[in-house]
Amino acid sequence: MEKRIGARTVRLEYPPAVLSFAAVGGHMEGQGPLRDEFDELSEDHFWGEKTWERGESAMQRHALSHALRKGGLREADIDFVFAGDLLNQCIGSSFSLRDTGIPFYGLYGACSTMGEALSLAAMLIDGGFARRAAALTSSHFCTAERQYRMPVPYGSQRTPTAQWTATAAGCCILADSGGGPYVTHLTAGRIVDKGIADANNMGAAMAPAAYDTLAALFRDTQTAPADYDLIVTGDLGRLGHDIVVDLFARDGVDMTKNYNDCGLLLFDVKGQDMHCGGSGCGCSASVLCGHLLRGMREKRWNRIVFAPTGALLSPTSSMQGESIPGICHAAVLSNDREG
Amino acid sequence: MEKRIGARTVRLEYPPAVLSFAAVGGHMEGQGPLRDEFDELSEDHFWGEKTWERGESAMQRHALSHALRKGGLREADIDFVFAGDLLNQCIGSSFSLRDTGIPFYGLYGACSTMGEALSLAAMLIDGGFARRAAALTSSHFCTAERQYRMPVPYGSQRTPTAQWTATAAGCCILADSGGGPYVTHLTAGRIVDKGIADANNMGAAMAPAAYDTLAALFRDTQTAPADYDLIVTGDLGRLGHDIVVDLFARDGVDMTKNYNDCGLLLFDVKGQDMHCGGSGCGCSASVLCGHLLRGMREKRWNRIVFAPTGALLSPTSSMQGESIPGICHAAVLSNDREG
């Protein structure tokens, strides 16, 4: 069977099964509409640790532990873990996995990391290199604010286009066999940069990458939005979501029926005063590993596109006047192993 | 064929071929013993750009261009590129690849990144997901000093155990067919942390990870050091190299005959006053994509182990009193496709 279809998409020959998944979140996530879909919610934003950064690593450990427990697995049952986060040098992941002994490939895909991790895990299983692989990522409001903008205690004013970094982590364990849902197709992202340079407007910066990858997926698989029960991007928020709808409308493609965004799902955006919505690696990861995969198991949806997006900027690149490169990695998840 | 052998090693069924490779470097690299093995050396540490960070991206672009040219390839011939670097949020890679349109998976493996990239590229090709994939990484002395320690113009004193971050980039393009050398086996790294907390002594922090991965490779493949013409770790420097020799000696394994380290190869360590030797993603990448692969094509060595190591710390984790987790990803390269 030819595994590559079209220019950018891979069709998995033996679609890997989602064996187990878990999501953990913080206070704001526990106030949001998805509160009942988390495996653990903590009011302690330090997660019992002395610093926020260590707290973020603790969140990842909890997400991994819940996923292992729910799947009846031990750490030694996992052949590879793909993990990453937003912190400089991805210390959220390297310190969370330090004591596990699981072979580890570190990723940096900003808020697209769960899509990247899921893609690589699925391909290594389908290729016969692993029986089970985990995708793991996190973000933390306080670590992200301190690193990218200002320490939280400064009380900086937020702009209307700003998004709220989720304090959350998600873990998804794929396997070569199991009950599903299954990962059937993957479309790899490429870097798209349309020149947006406002670090408080990530949605606009990332929307063209989401459009680029989703359009490639539809083209390569000869499908249309109506062929899916749900299409979700990661963390574009209100503005980015609307830009994607507009970009597809220009091509005569209707995205108004079944398209949503993890940043709009995780929070009650208006009620919780979230400006443009949620963001952060943990946003799409926890929405996938709670709301979306539970919904698929309950047959609320049978075939979805999960397409998290990442903004590949740093404070240094912004200070040097650079625009914001975006990327989006898409995966098709289906309750039917034939896709 | 069973692709997994032992606990941590993968044997590639159709070992991917090294189709093309290229290395670029800066002033100090041009003064070192490997000067004739680079495709390009620049005396301009800005590489024609306004900032060192943009210069680092330019280095990656040059390394990719040289590798494409030498392989008679265009960007569109590459199915995936795996890239990463030491900069916060890996901007060296995301800005270098911004205009290429090549599907991109961003990695963070610190100085082990070339090993991680090579591993994932090889598995995606062997699994039938790609015909050609590139592994690309870089480091830059001035960007690394500014980010991890102090801006270079401050003229900080270096400690005796410090290493010198290479200003260099390497690109290796693998393909499903070609003349070789071939990637025959991979041993994935796991995080090893023995409690070293001195950020000026990376070699000691990473040596236990190198020992862990090399020992797993020897065990899983039932080989010994003498079965290879050369074993090279990445960037352990003098002290880390000697610790690896000592750790193996305790097991009765002789590493004194054919074991070297990229950080000792790249520079004339004493003559160039490099303290413990070279370091940085670009060190092992440029040594592989210059000296080592050229040497294999010329049959100086027919079977080598390339095992770059990464220190997964950040300035934040060090300031919070954390120790330094290390990782090492190993690949066996052979002129004989049967391994």
CSV table of N, CA and C in Angstrom, one decimal, chain A residues 143-266:
chain,number,residue,atom,x,y,z
A,143,THR,N,3.9,30.2,34.1
A,143,THR,CA,5.2,30.1,33.5
A,143,THR,C,5.3,30.8,32.1
A,144,ALA,N,4.2,30.7,31.4
A,144,ALA,CA,4.2,31.3,30.0
A,144,ALA,C,4.1,32.8,30.1
A,145,GLU,N,3.4,33.4,31.1
A,145,GLU,CA,3.3,34.8,31.2
A,145,GLU,C,4.7,35.3,31.6
A,146,ARG,N,5.3,34.7,32.6
A,146,ARG,CA,6.7,35.1,33.0
A,146,ARG,C,7.7,35.1,31.9
A,147,GLN,N,7.6,34.0,31.1
A,147,GLN,CA,8.6,33.8,30.1
A,147,GLN,C,8.4,34.7,28.8
A,148,TYR,N,7.1,34.8,28.4
A,148,TYR,CA,6.9,35.5,27.1
A,148,TYR,C,6.5,36.9,27.3
A,149,ARG,N,5.9,37.3,28.4
A,149,ARG,CA,5.4,38.6,28.6
A,149,ARG,C,5.9,39.2,29.9
A,150,MET,N,5.1,39.2,30.9
A,150,MET,CA,5.6,39.8,32.2
A,150,MET,C,5.2,38.8,33.3
A,151,PRO,N,5.9,38.8,34.4
A,151,PRO,CA,5.5,38.0,35.6
A,151,PRO,C,4.1,38.4,36.0
A,152,VAL,N,3.3,37.4,36.3
A,152,VAL,CA,1.9,37.6,36.7
A,152,VAL,C,1.7,38.7,37.8
A,153,PRO,N,2.6,38.7,38.8
A,153,PRO,CA,2.3,39.7,39.9
A,153,PRO,C,2.4,41.1,39.4
A,154,TYR,N,3.0,41.4,38.2
A,154,TYR,CA,3.0,42.8,37.7
A,154,TYR,C,1.7,43.3,37.4
A,155,GLY,N,0.7,42.4,37.1
A,155,GLY,CA,-0.6,42.8,36.7
A,155,GLY,C,-0.8,43.5,35.4
A,156,SER,N,0.0,43.1,34.4
A,156,SER,CA,-0.1,43.8,33.1
A,156,SER,C,-1.5,43.7,32.5
A,157,GLN,N,-1.8,44.8,31.8
A,157,GLN,CA,-3.1,44.9,31.1
A,157,GLN,C,-3.0,44.0,29.9
A,158,ARG,N,-4.1,43.3,29.5
A,158,ARG,CA,-4.1,42.4,28.4
A,158,ARG,C,-4.8,43.1,27.2
A,159,THR,N,-4.3,42.9,26.0
A,159,THR,CA,-4.9,43.5,24.8
A,159,THR,C,-6.1,42.7,24.4
A,160,PRO,N,-7.1,43.3,23.6
A,160,PRO,CA,-8.3,42.6,23.3
A,160,PRO,C,-8.0,41.3,22.5
A,161,THR,N,-6.9,41.3,21.7
A,161,THR,CA,-6.7,40.1,20.9
A,161,THR,C,-5.9,39.1,21.6
A,162,ALA,N,-5.5,39.3,22.9
A,162,ALA,CA,-4.7,38.4,23.6
A,162,ALA,C,-5.5,37.1,23.9
A,163,GLN,N,-4.8,36.0,24.1
A,163,GLN,CA,-5.4,34.7,24.5
A,163,GLN,C,-4.9,34.4,25.9
A,164,TRP,N,-5.5,33.4,26.5
A,164,TRP,CA,-5.2,33.0,27.8
A,164,TRP,C,-4.5,31.6,27.8
A,165,THR,N,-3.2,31.6,28.2
A,165,THR,CA,-2.5,30.3,28.2
A,165,THR,C,-3.2,29.3,29.2
A,166,ALA,N,-3.6,28.2,28.7
A,166,ALA,CA,-4.2,27.2,29.6
A,166,ALA,C,-3.2,26.6,30.6
A,167,THR,N,-3.6,26.4,31.8
A,167,THR,CA,-2.8,25.6,32.8
A,167,THR,C,-3.4,24.2,32.7
A,168,ALA,N,-2.7,23.4,31.9
A,168,ALA,CA,-3.3,22.1,31.6
A,168,ALA,C,-2.2,21.2,30.9
A,169,ALA,N,-2.5,19.9,31.0
A,169,ALA,CA,-1.6,18.9,30.3
A,169,ALA,C,-2.5,17.8,29.8
A,170,GLY,N,-2.0,17.2,28.7
A,170,GLY,CA,-2.7,16.1,28.1
A,170,GLY,C,-1.8,15.0,27.7
A,171,CYS,N,-2.2,13.7,27.9
A,171,CYS,CA,-1.4,12.6,27.4
A,171,CYS,C,-2.3,11.6,26.7
A,172,CYS,N,-1.8,11.2,25.5
A,172,CYS,CA,-2.5,10.2,24.7
A,172,CYS,C,-1.6,9.1,24.4
A,173,ILE,N,-2.0,7.9,24.7
A,173,ILE,CA,-1.2,6.7,24.4
A,173,ILE,C,-1.7,5.9,23.2
A,174,LEU,N,-0.9,5.8,22.2
A,174,LEU,CA,-1.3,5.0,21.0
A,174,LEU,C,-0.7,3.6,21.1
A,175,ALA,N,-1.4,2.7,20.4
A,175,ALA,CA,-0.9,1.3,20.4
A,175,ALA,C,-1.2,0.6,19.1
A,176,ASP,N,-0.5,-0.5,18.8
A,176,ASP,CA,-0.7,-1.1,17.5
A,176,ASP,C,-2.0,-1.9,17.4
A,177,SER,N,-2.7,-2.1,18.6
A,177,SER,CA,-4.0,-2.7,18.6
A,177,SER,C,-4.8,-2.2,19.7
A,178,GLY,N,-6.2,-2.3,19.6
A,178,GLY,CA,-7.0,-1.8,20.7
A,178,GLY,C,-8.3,-1.3,20.1
A,179,GLY,N,-9.2,-0.8,20.9
A,179,GLY,CA,-10.6,-0.5,20.5
A,179,GLY,C,-10.8,0.8,19.8
A,180,GLY,N,-9.8,1.7,19.8
A,180,GLY,CA,-10.0,2.9,19.1
A,180,GLY,C,-10.5,4.0,20.0
A,181,PRO,N,-10.7,5.3,19.4
A,181,PRO,CA,-10.6,5.6,18.0
A,181,PRO,C,-9.2,5.4,17.4
A,182,TYR,N,-9.1,5.5,16.1
A,182,TYR,CA,-7.9,5.2,15.4
A,182,TYR,C,-7.3,6.5,14.7
A,183,VAL,N,-6.0,6.5,14.6
A,183,VAL,CA,-5.4,7.6,13.8
A,183,VAL,C,-5.3,7.1,12.4
A,184,THR,N,-6.0,7.7,11.4
A,184,THR,CA,-6.0,7.1,10.1
A,184,THR,C,-5.2,7.9,9.1
A,185,HIS,N,-5.1,9.2,9.2
A,185,HIS,CA,-4.4,10.1,8.3
A,185,HIS,C,-3.6,11.2,9.1
A,186,LEU,N,-2.5,11.6,8.5
A,186,LEU,CA,-1.7,12.7,9.1
A,186,LEU,C,-1.3,13.7,8.0
A,187,THR,N,-1.5,14.9,8.2
A,187,THR,CA,-0.9,15.9,7.3
A,187,THR,C,0.1,16.8,8.0
A,188,ALA,N,1.3,16.7,7.6
A,188,ALA,CA,2.4,17.4,8.2
A,188,ALA,C,2.4,18.9,7.9
A,189,GLY,N,2.7,19.7,8.9
A,189,GLY,CA,2.7,21.1,8.7
A,189,GLY,C,3.9,21.6,8.1
A,190,ARG,N,3.8,22.8,7.5
A,190,ARG,CA,5.0,23.5,7.0
A,190,ARG,C,4.9,24.9,7.6
A,191,ILE,N,6.0,25.6,7.6
A,191,ILE,CA,6.0,26.9,8.2
A,191,ILE,C,5.3,28.0,7.2
A,192,VAL,N,4.4,28.7,7.8
A,192,VAL,CA,3.7,29.7,7.0
A,192,VAL,C,3.8,31.0,7.8
A,193,ASP,N,4.2,32.1,7.1
A,193,ASP,CA,4.4,33.4,7.8
A,193,ASP,C,3.9,34.4,6.9
A,194,LYS,N,2.8,35.0,7.2
A,194,LYS,CA,2.2,36.1,6.4
A,194,LYS,C,2.5,37.5,6.9
A,195,GLY,N,3.5,37.6,7.8
A,195,GLY,CA,4.0,38.9,8.2
A,195,GLY,C,3.4,39.5,9.4
A,196,ILE,N,2.5,38.8,10.1
A,196,ILE,CA,1.9,39.3,11.3
A,196,ILE,C,3.1,39.4,12.4
A,197,ALA,N,3.3,40.5,13.0
A,197,ALA,CA,4.4,40.7,14.0
A,197,ALA,C,3.9,41.0,15.4
A,198,ASP,N,2.6,41.0,15.6
A,198,ASP,CA,2.0,41.4,16.9
A,198,ASP,C,1.9,40.1,17.8
A,199,ALA,N,2.8,40.0,18.8
A,199,ALA,CA,2.8,38.8,19.7
A,199,ALA,C,1.6,38.7,20.6
A,200,ASN,N,0.7,39.8,20.5
A,200,ASN,CA,-0.5,39.6,21.2
A,200,ASN,C,-1.7,39.3,20.3
A,201,ASN,N,-1.3,38.9,19.1
A,201,ASN,CA,-2.4,38.5,18.1
A,201,ASN,C,-2.0,37.2,17.4
A,202,MET,N,-1.8,36.2,18.2
A,202,MET,CA,-1.3,34.9,17.7
A,202,MET,C,-2.3,34.2,16.8
A,203,GLY,N,-3.6,34.4,17.1
A,203,GLY,CA,-4.6,33.8,16.2
A,203,GLY,C,-4.5,34.2,14.8
A,204,ALA,N,-4.3,35.5,14.5
A,204,ALA,CA,-4.1,36.0,13.2
A,204,ALA,C,-2.8,35.4,12.6
A,205,ALA,N,-1.8,35.3,13.4
A,205,ALA,CA,-0.5,34.8,12.9
A,205,ALA,C,-0.6,33.4,12.5
A,206,MET,N,-1.4,32.6,13.2
A,206,MET,CA,-1.4,31.1,13.0
A,206,MET,C,-2.5,30.7,12.0
A,207,ALA,N,-3.5,31.5,11.8
A,207,ALA,CA,-4.6,31.1,11.0
A,207,ALA,C,-4.2,30.7,9.6
A,208,PRO,N,-3.3,31.4,8.9
A,208,PRO,CA,-2.9,30.9,7.6
A,208,PRO,C,-2.2,29.6,7.6
A,209,ALA,N,-1.5,29.2,8.6
A,209,ALA,CA,-0.9,27.8,8.7
A,209,ALA,C,-2.0,26.8,8.8
A,210,ALA,N,-3.1,27.1,9.6
A,210,ALA,CA,-4.2,26.2,9.8
A,210,ALA,C,-4.9,26.0,8.4
A,211,TYR,N,-5.1,27.0,7.7
A,211,TYR,CA,-5.7,27.0,6.4
A,211,TYR,C,-4.8,26.1,5.5
A,212,ASP,N,-3.5,26.4,5.5
A,212,ASP,CA,-2.6,25.7,4.6
A,212,ASP,C,-2.7,24.2,4.8
A,213,THR,N,-2.6,23.8,6.1
A,213,THR,CA,-2.6,22.3,6.4
A,213,THR,C,-4.0,21.7,6.1
A,214,LEU,N,-5.0,22.3,6.6
A,214,LEU,CA,-6.4,21.7,6.3
A,214,LEU,C,-6.7,21.6,4.9
A,215,ALA,N,-6.3,22.7,4.1
A,215,ALA,CA,-6.5,22.6,2.6
A,215,ALA,C,-5.7,21.5,2.0
A,216,ALA,N,-4.5,21.2,2.5
A,216,ALA,CA,-3.7,20.1,2.0
A,216,ALA,C,-4.3,18.8,2.3
A,217,LEU,N,-4.9,18.7,3.6
A,217,LEU,CA,-5.5,17.4,4.0
A,217,LEU,C,-6.8,17.1,3.1
A,218,PHE,N,-7.6,18.1,2.9
A,218,PHE,CA,-8.8,17.9,2.1
A,218,PHE,C,-8.4,17.5,0.6
A,219,ARG,N,-7.4,18.2,0.1
A,219,ARG,CA,-6.9,18.0,-1.3
A,219,ARG,C,-6.3,16.6,-1.4
A,220,ASP,N,-5.4,16.2,-0.5
A,220,ASP,CA,-4.7,14.9,-0.6
A,220,ASP,C,-5.7,13.8,-0.4
A,221,THR,N,-6.7,13.9,0.5
A,221,THR,CA,-7.6,12.8,0.8
A,221,THR,C,-8.9,12.9,0.0
A,222,GLN,N,-8.9,13.9,-0.8
A,222,GLN,CA,-10.1,14.1,-1.6
A,222,GLN,C,-11.4,14.1,-0.8
A,223,THR,N,-11.3,14.8,0.3
A,223,THR,CA,-12.5,15.0,1.2
A,223,THR,C,-12.8,16.5,1.3
A,224,ALA,N,-14.0,16.7,1.9
A,224,ALA,CA,-14.5,18.1,2.2
A,224,ALA,C,-14.8,18.2,3.6
A,225,PRO,N,-15.0,19.4,4.2
A,225,PRO,CA,-15.4,19.5,5.6
A,225,PRO,C,-16.6,18.7,6.0
A,226,ALA,N,-17.5,18.5,5.1
A,226,ALA,CA,-18.8,17.8,5.4
A,226,ALA,C,-18.5,16.3,5.6
A,227,ASP,N,-17.3,15.8,5.2
A,227,ASP,CA,-17.0,14.4,5.4
A,227,ASP,C,-16.5,14.1,6.9
A,228,TYR,N,-16.4,15.1,7.7
A,228,TYR,CA,-16.0,14.9,9.1
A,228,TYR,C,-17.2,15.4,10.0
A,229,ASP,N,-17.3,14.8,11.1
A,229,ASP,CA,-18.3,15.2,12.1
A,229,ASP,C,-17.8,16.5,12.8
A,230,LEU,N,-16.5,16.6,12.9
A,230,LEU,CA,-16.0,17.8,13.6
A,230,LEU,C,-14.6,18.1,13.1
A,231,ILE,N,-14.3,19.4,13.0
A,231,ILE,CA,-12.9,19.8,12.6
A,231,ILE,C,-12.5,20.8,13.7
A,232,VAL,N,-11.4,20.5,14.4
A,232,VAL,CA,-11.0,21.4,15.5
A,232,VAL,C,-9.5,21.9,15.2
A,233,THR,N,-9.3,23.1,15.2
A,233,THR,CA,-7.9,23.7,15.2
A,233,THR,C,-7.6,23.8,16.7
A,234,GLY,N,-6.3,24.1,16.9
A,234,GLY,CA,-5.8,24.3,18.3
A,234,GLY,C,-5.6,25.8,18.4
A,235,ASP,N,-6.2,26.4,19.4
A,235,ASP,CA,-5.7,27.7,20.0
A,235,ASP,C,-5.6,28.8,19.0
A,236,LEU,N,-6.5,28.9,18.0
A,236,LEU,CA,-6.5,30.1,17.2
A,236,LEU,C,-7.4,31.1,17.9
A,237,GLY,N,-8.2,30.7,18.7
A,237,GLY,CA,-9.1,31.7,19.4
A,237,GLY,C,-10.2,32.2,18.4
A,238,ARG,N,-10.9,33.2,18.9
A,238,ARG,CA,-12.0,33.7,18.1
A,238,ARG,C,-11.6,34.4,16.8
A,239,LEU,N,-10.6,35.2,16.9
A,239,LEU,CA,-10.1,35.9,15.7
A,239,LEU,C,-9.5,35.0,14.6
A,240,GLY,N,-8.7,34.1,15.1
A,240,GLY,CA,-8.0,33.1,14.2
A,240,GLY,C,-9.0,32.2,13.6
A,241,HIS,N,-10.0,31.7,14.4
A,241,HIS,CA,-11.0,30.9,13.9
A,241,HIS,C,-11.8,31.5,12.7
A,242,ASP,N,-12.1,32.8,12.9
A,242,ASP,CA,-12.9,33.5,11.9
A,242,ASP,C,-12.1,33.7,10.6
A,243,ILE,N,-10.8,33.9,10.8
A,243,ILE,CA,-9.9,34.1,9.6
A,243,ILE,C,-9.9,32.8,8.8
A,244,VAL,N,-9.8,31.6,9.5
A,244,VAL,CA,-9.8,30.4,8.8
A,244,VAL,C,-11.1,30.2,8.0
A,245,VAL,N,-12.2,30.5,8.6
A,245,VAL,CA,-13.5,30.4,8.0
A,245,VAL,C,-13.5,31.3,6.7
A,246,ASP,N,-13.0,32.5,6.8
A,246,ASP,CA,-13.0,33.4,5.7
A,246,ASP,C,-12.1,32.9,4.6
A,247,LEU,N,-10.9,32.4,5.0
A,247,LEU,CA,-9.9,31.9,3.9
A,247,LEU,C,-10.5,30.8,3.1
A,248,PHE,N,-11.3,29.9,3.8
A,248,PHE,CA,-11.9,28.8,3.1
A,248,PHE,C,-13.1,29.3,2.3
A,249,ALA,N,-13.8,30.3,2.8
A,249,ALA,CA,-15.0,30.8,2.0
A,249,ALA,C,-14.5,31.4,0.7
A,250,ARG,N,-13.3,32.0,0.6
A,250,ARG,CA,-12.8,32.5,-0.6
A,250,ARG,C,-12.6,31.4,-1.7
A,251,ASP,N,-12.4,30.1,-1.2
A,251,ASP,CA,-12.2,29.0,-2.1
A,251,ASP,C,-13.6,28.3,-2.3
A,252,GLY,N,-14.7,28.9,-1.8
A,252,GLY,CA,-16.0,28.3,-1.9
A,252,GLY,C,-16.2,27.1,-1.0
A,253,VAL,N,-15.4,27.0,0.1
A,253,VAL,CA,-15.5,25.8,1.0
A,253,VAL,C,-16.1,26.3,2.3
A,254,ASP,N,-17.2,25.6,2.7
A,254,ASP,CA,-18.0,26.1,3.8
A,254,ASP,C,-17.5,25.5,5.1
A,255,MET,N,-16.9,26.3,6.0
A,255,MET,CA,-16.4,25.8,7.3
A,255,MET,C,-17.3,26.2,8.4
A,256,THR,N,-18.5,26.7,8.1
A,256,THR,CA,-19.3,27.2,9.2
A,256,THR,C,-20.1,26.2,10.0
A,257,LYS,N,-20.2,25.0,9.4
A,257,LYS,CA,-21.1,24.0,10.0
A,257,LYS,C,-20.5,23.2,11.1
A,258,ASN,N,-19.3,22.8,11.0
A,258,ASN,CA,-18.7,21.8,11.9
A,258,ASN,C,-17.3,22.1,12.3
A,259,TYR,N,-16.9,23.4,12.3
A,259,TYR,CA,-15.5,23.7,12.6
A,259,TYR,C,-15.5,24.5,13.9
A,260,ASN,N,-14.6,24.1,14.8
A,260,ASN,CA,-14.5,24.8,16.1
A,260,ASN,C,-13.0,24.9,16.4
A,261,ASP,N,-12.7,25.5,17.6
A,261,ASP,CA,-11.3,25.7,17.9
A,261,ASP,C,-11.1,25.3,19.4
A,262,CYS,N,-10.0,24.7,19.8
A,262,CYS,CA,-9.8,24.3,21.2
A,262,CYS,C,-9.8,25.5,22.1
A,263,GLY,N,-9.3,26.6,21.6
A,263,GLY,CA,-9.2,27.8,22.4
A,263,GLY,C,-10.6,28.4,22.8
A,264,LEU,N,-11.6,28.0,21.9
A,264,LEU,CA,-13.0,28.4,22.2
A,264,LEU,C,-13.8,27.4,23.0
A,265,LEU,N,-13.3,26.1,22.9
A,265,LEU,CA,-14.0,25.1,23.6
A,265,LEU,C,-13.6,25.0,25.1
A,266,LEU,N,-12.4,25.3,25.4
A,266,LEU,CA,-11.9,25.0,26.8
A,266,LEU,C,-12.5,26.0,27.8
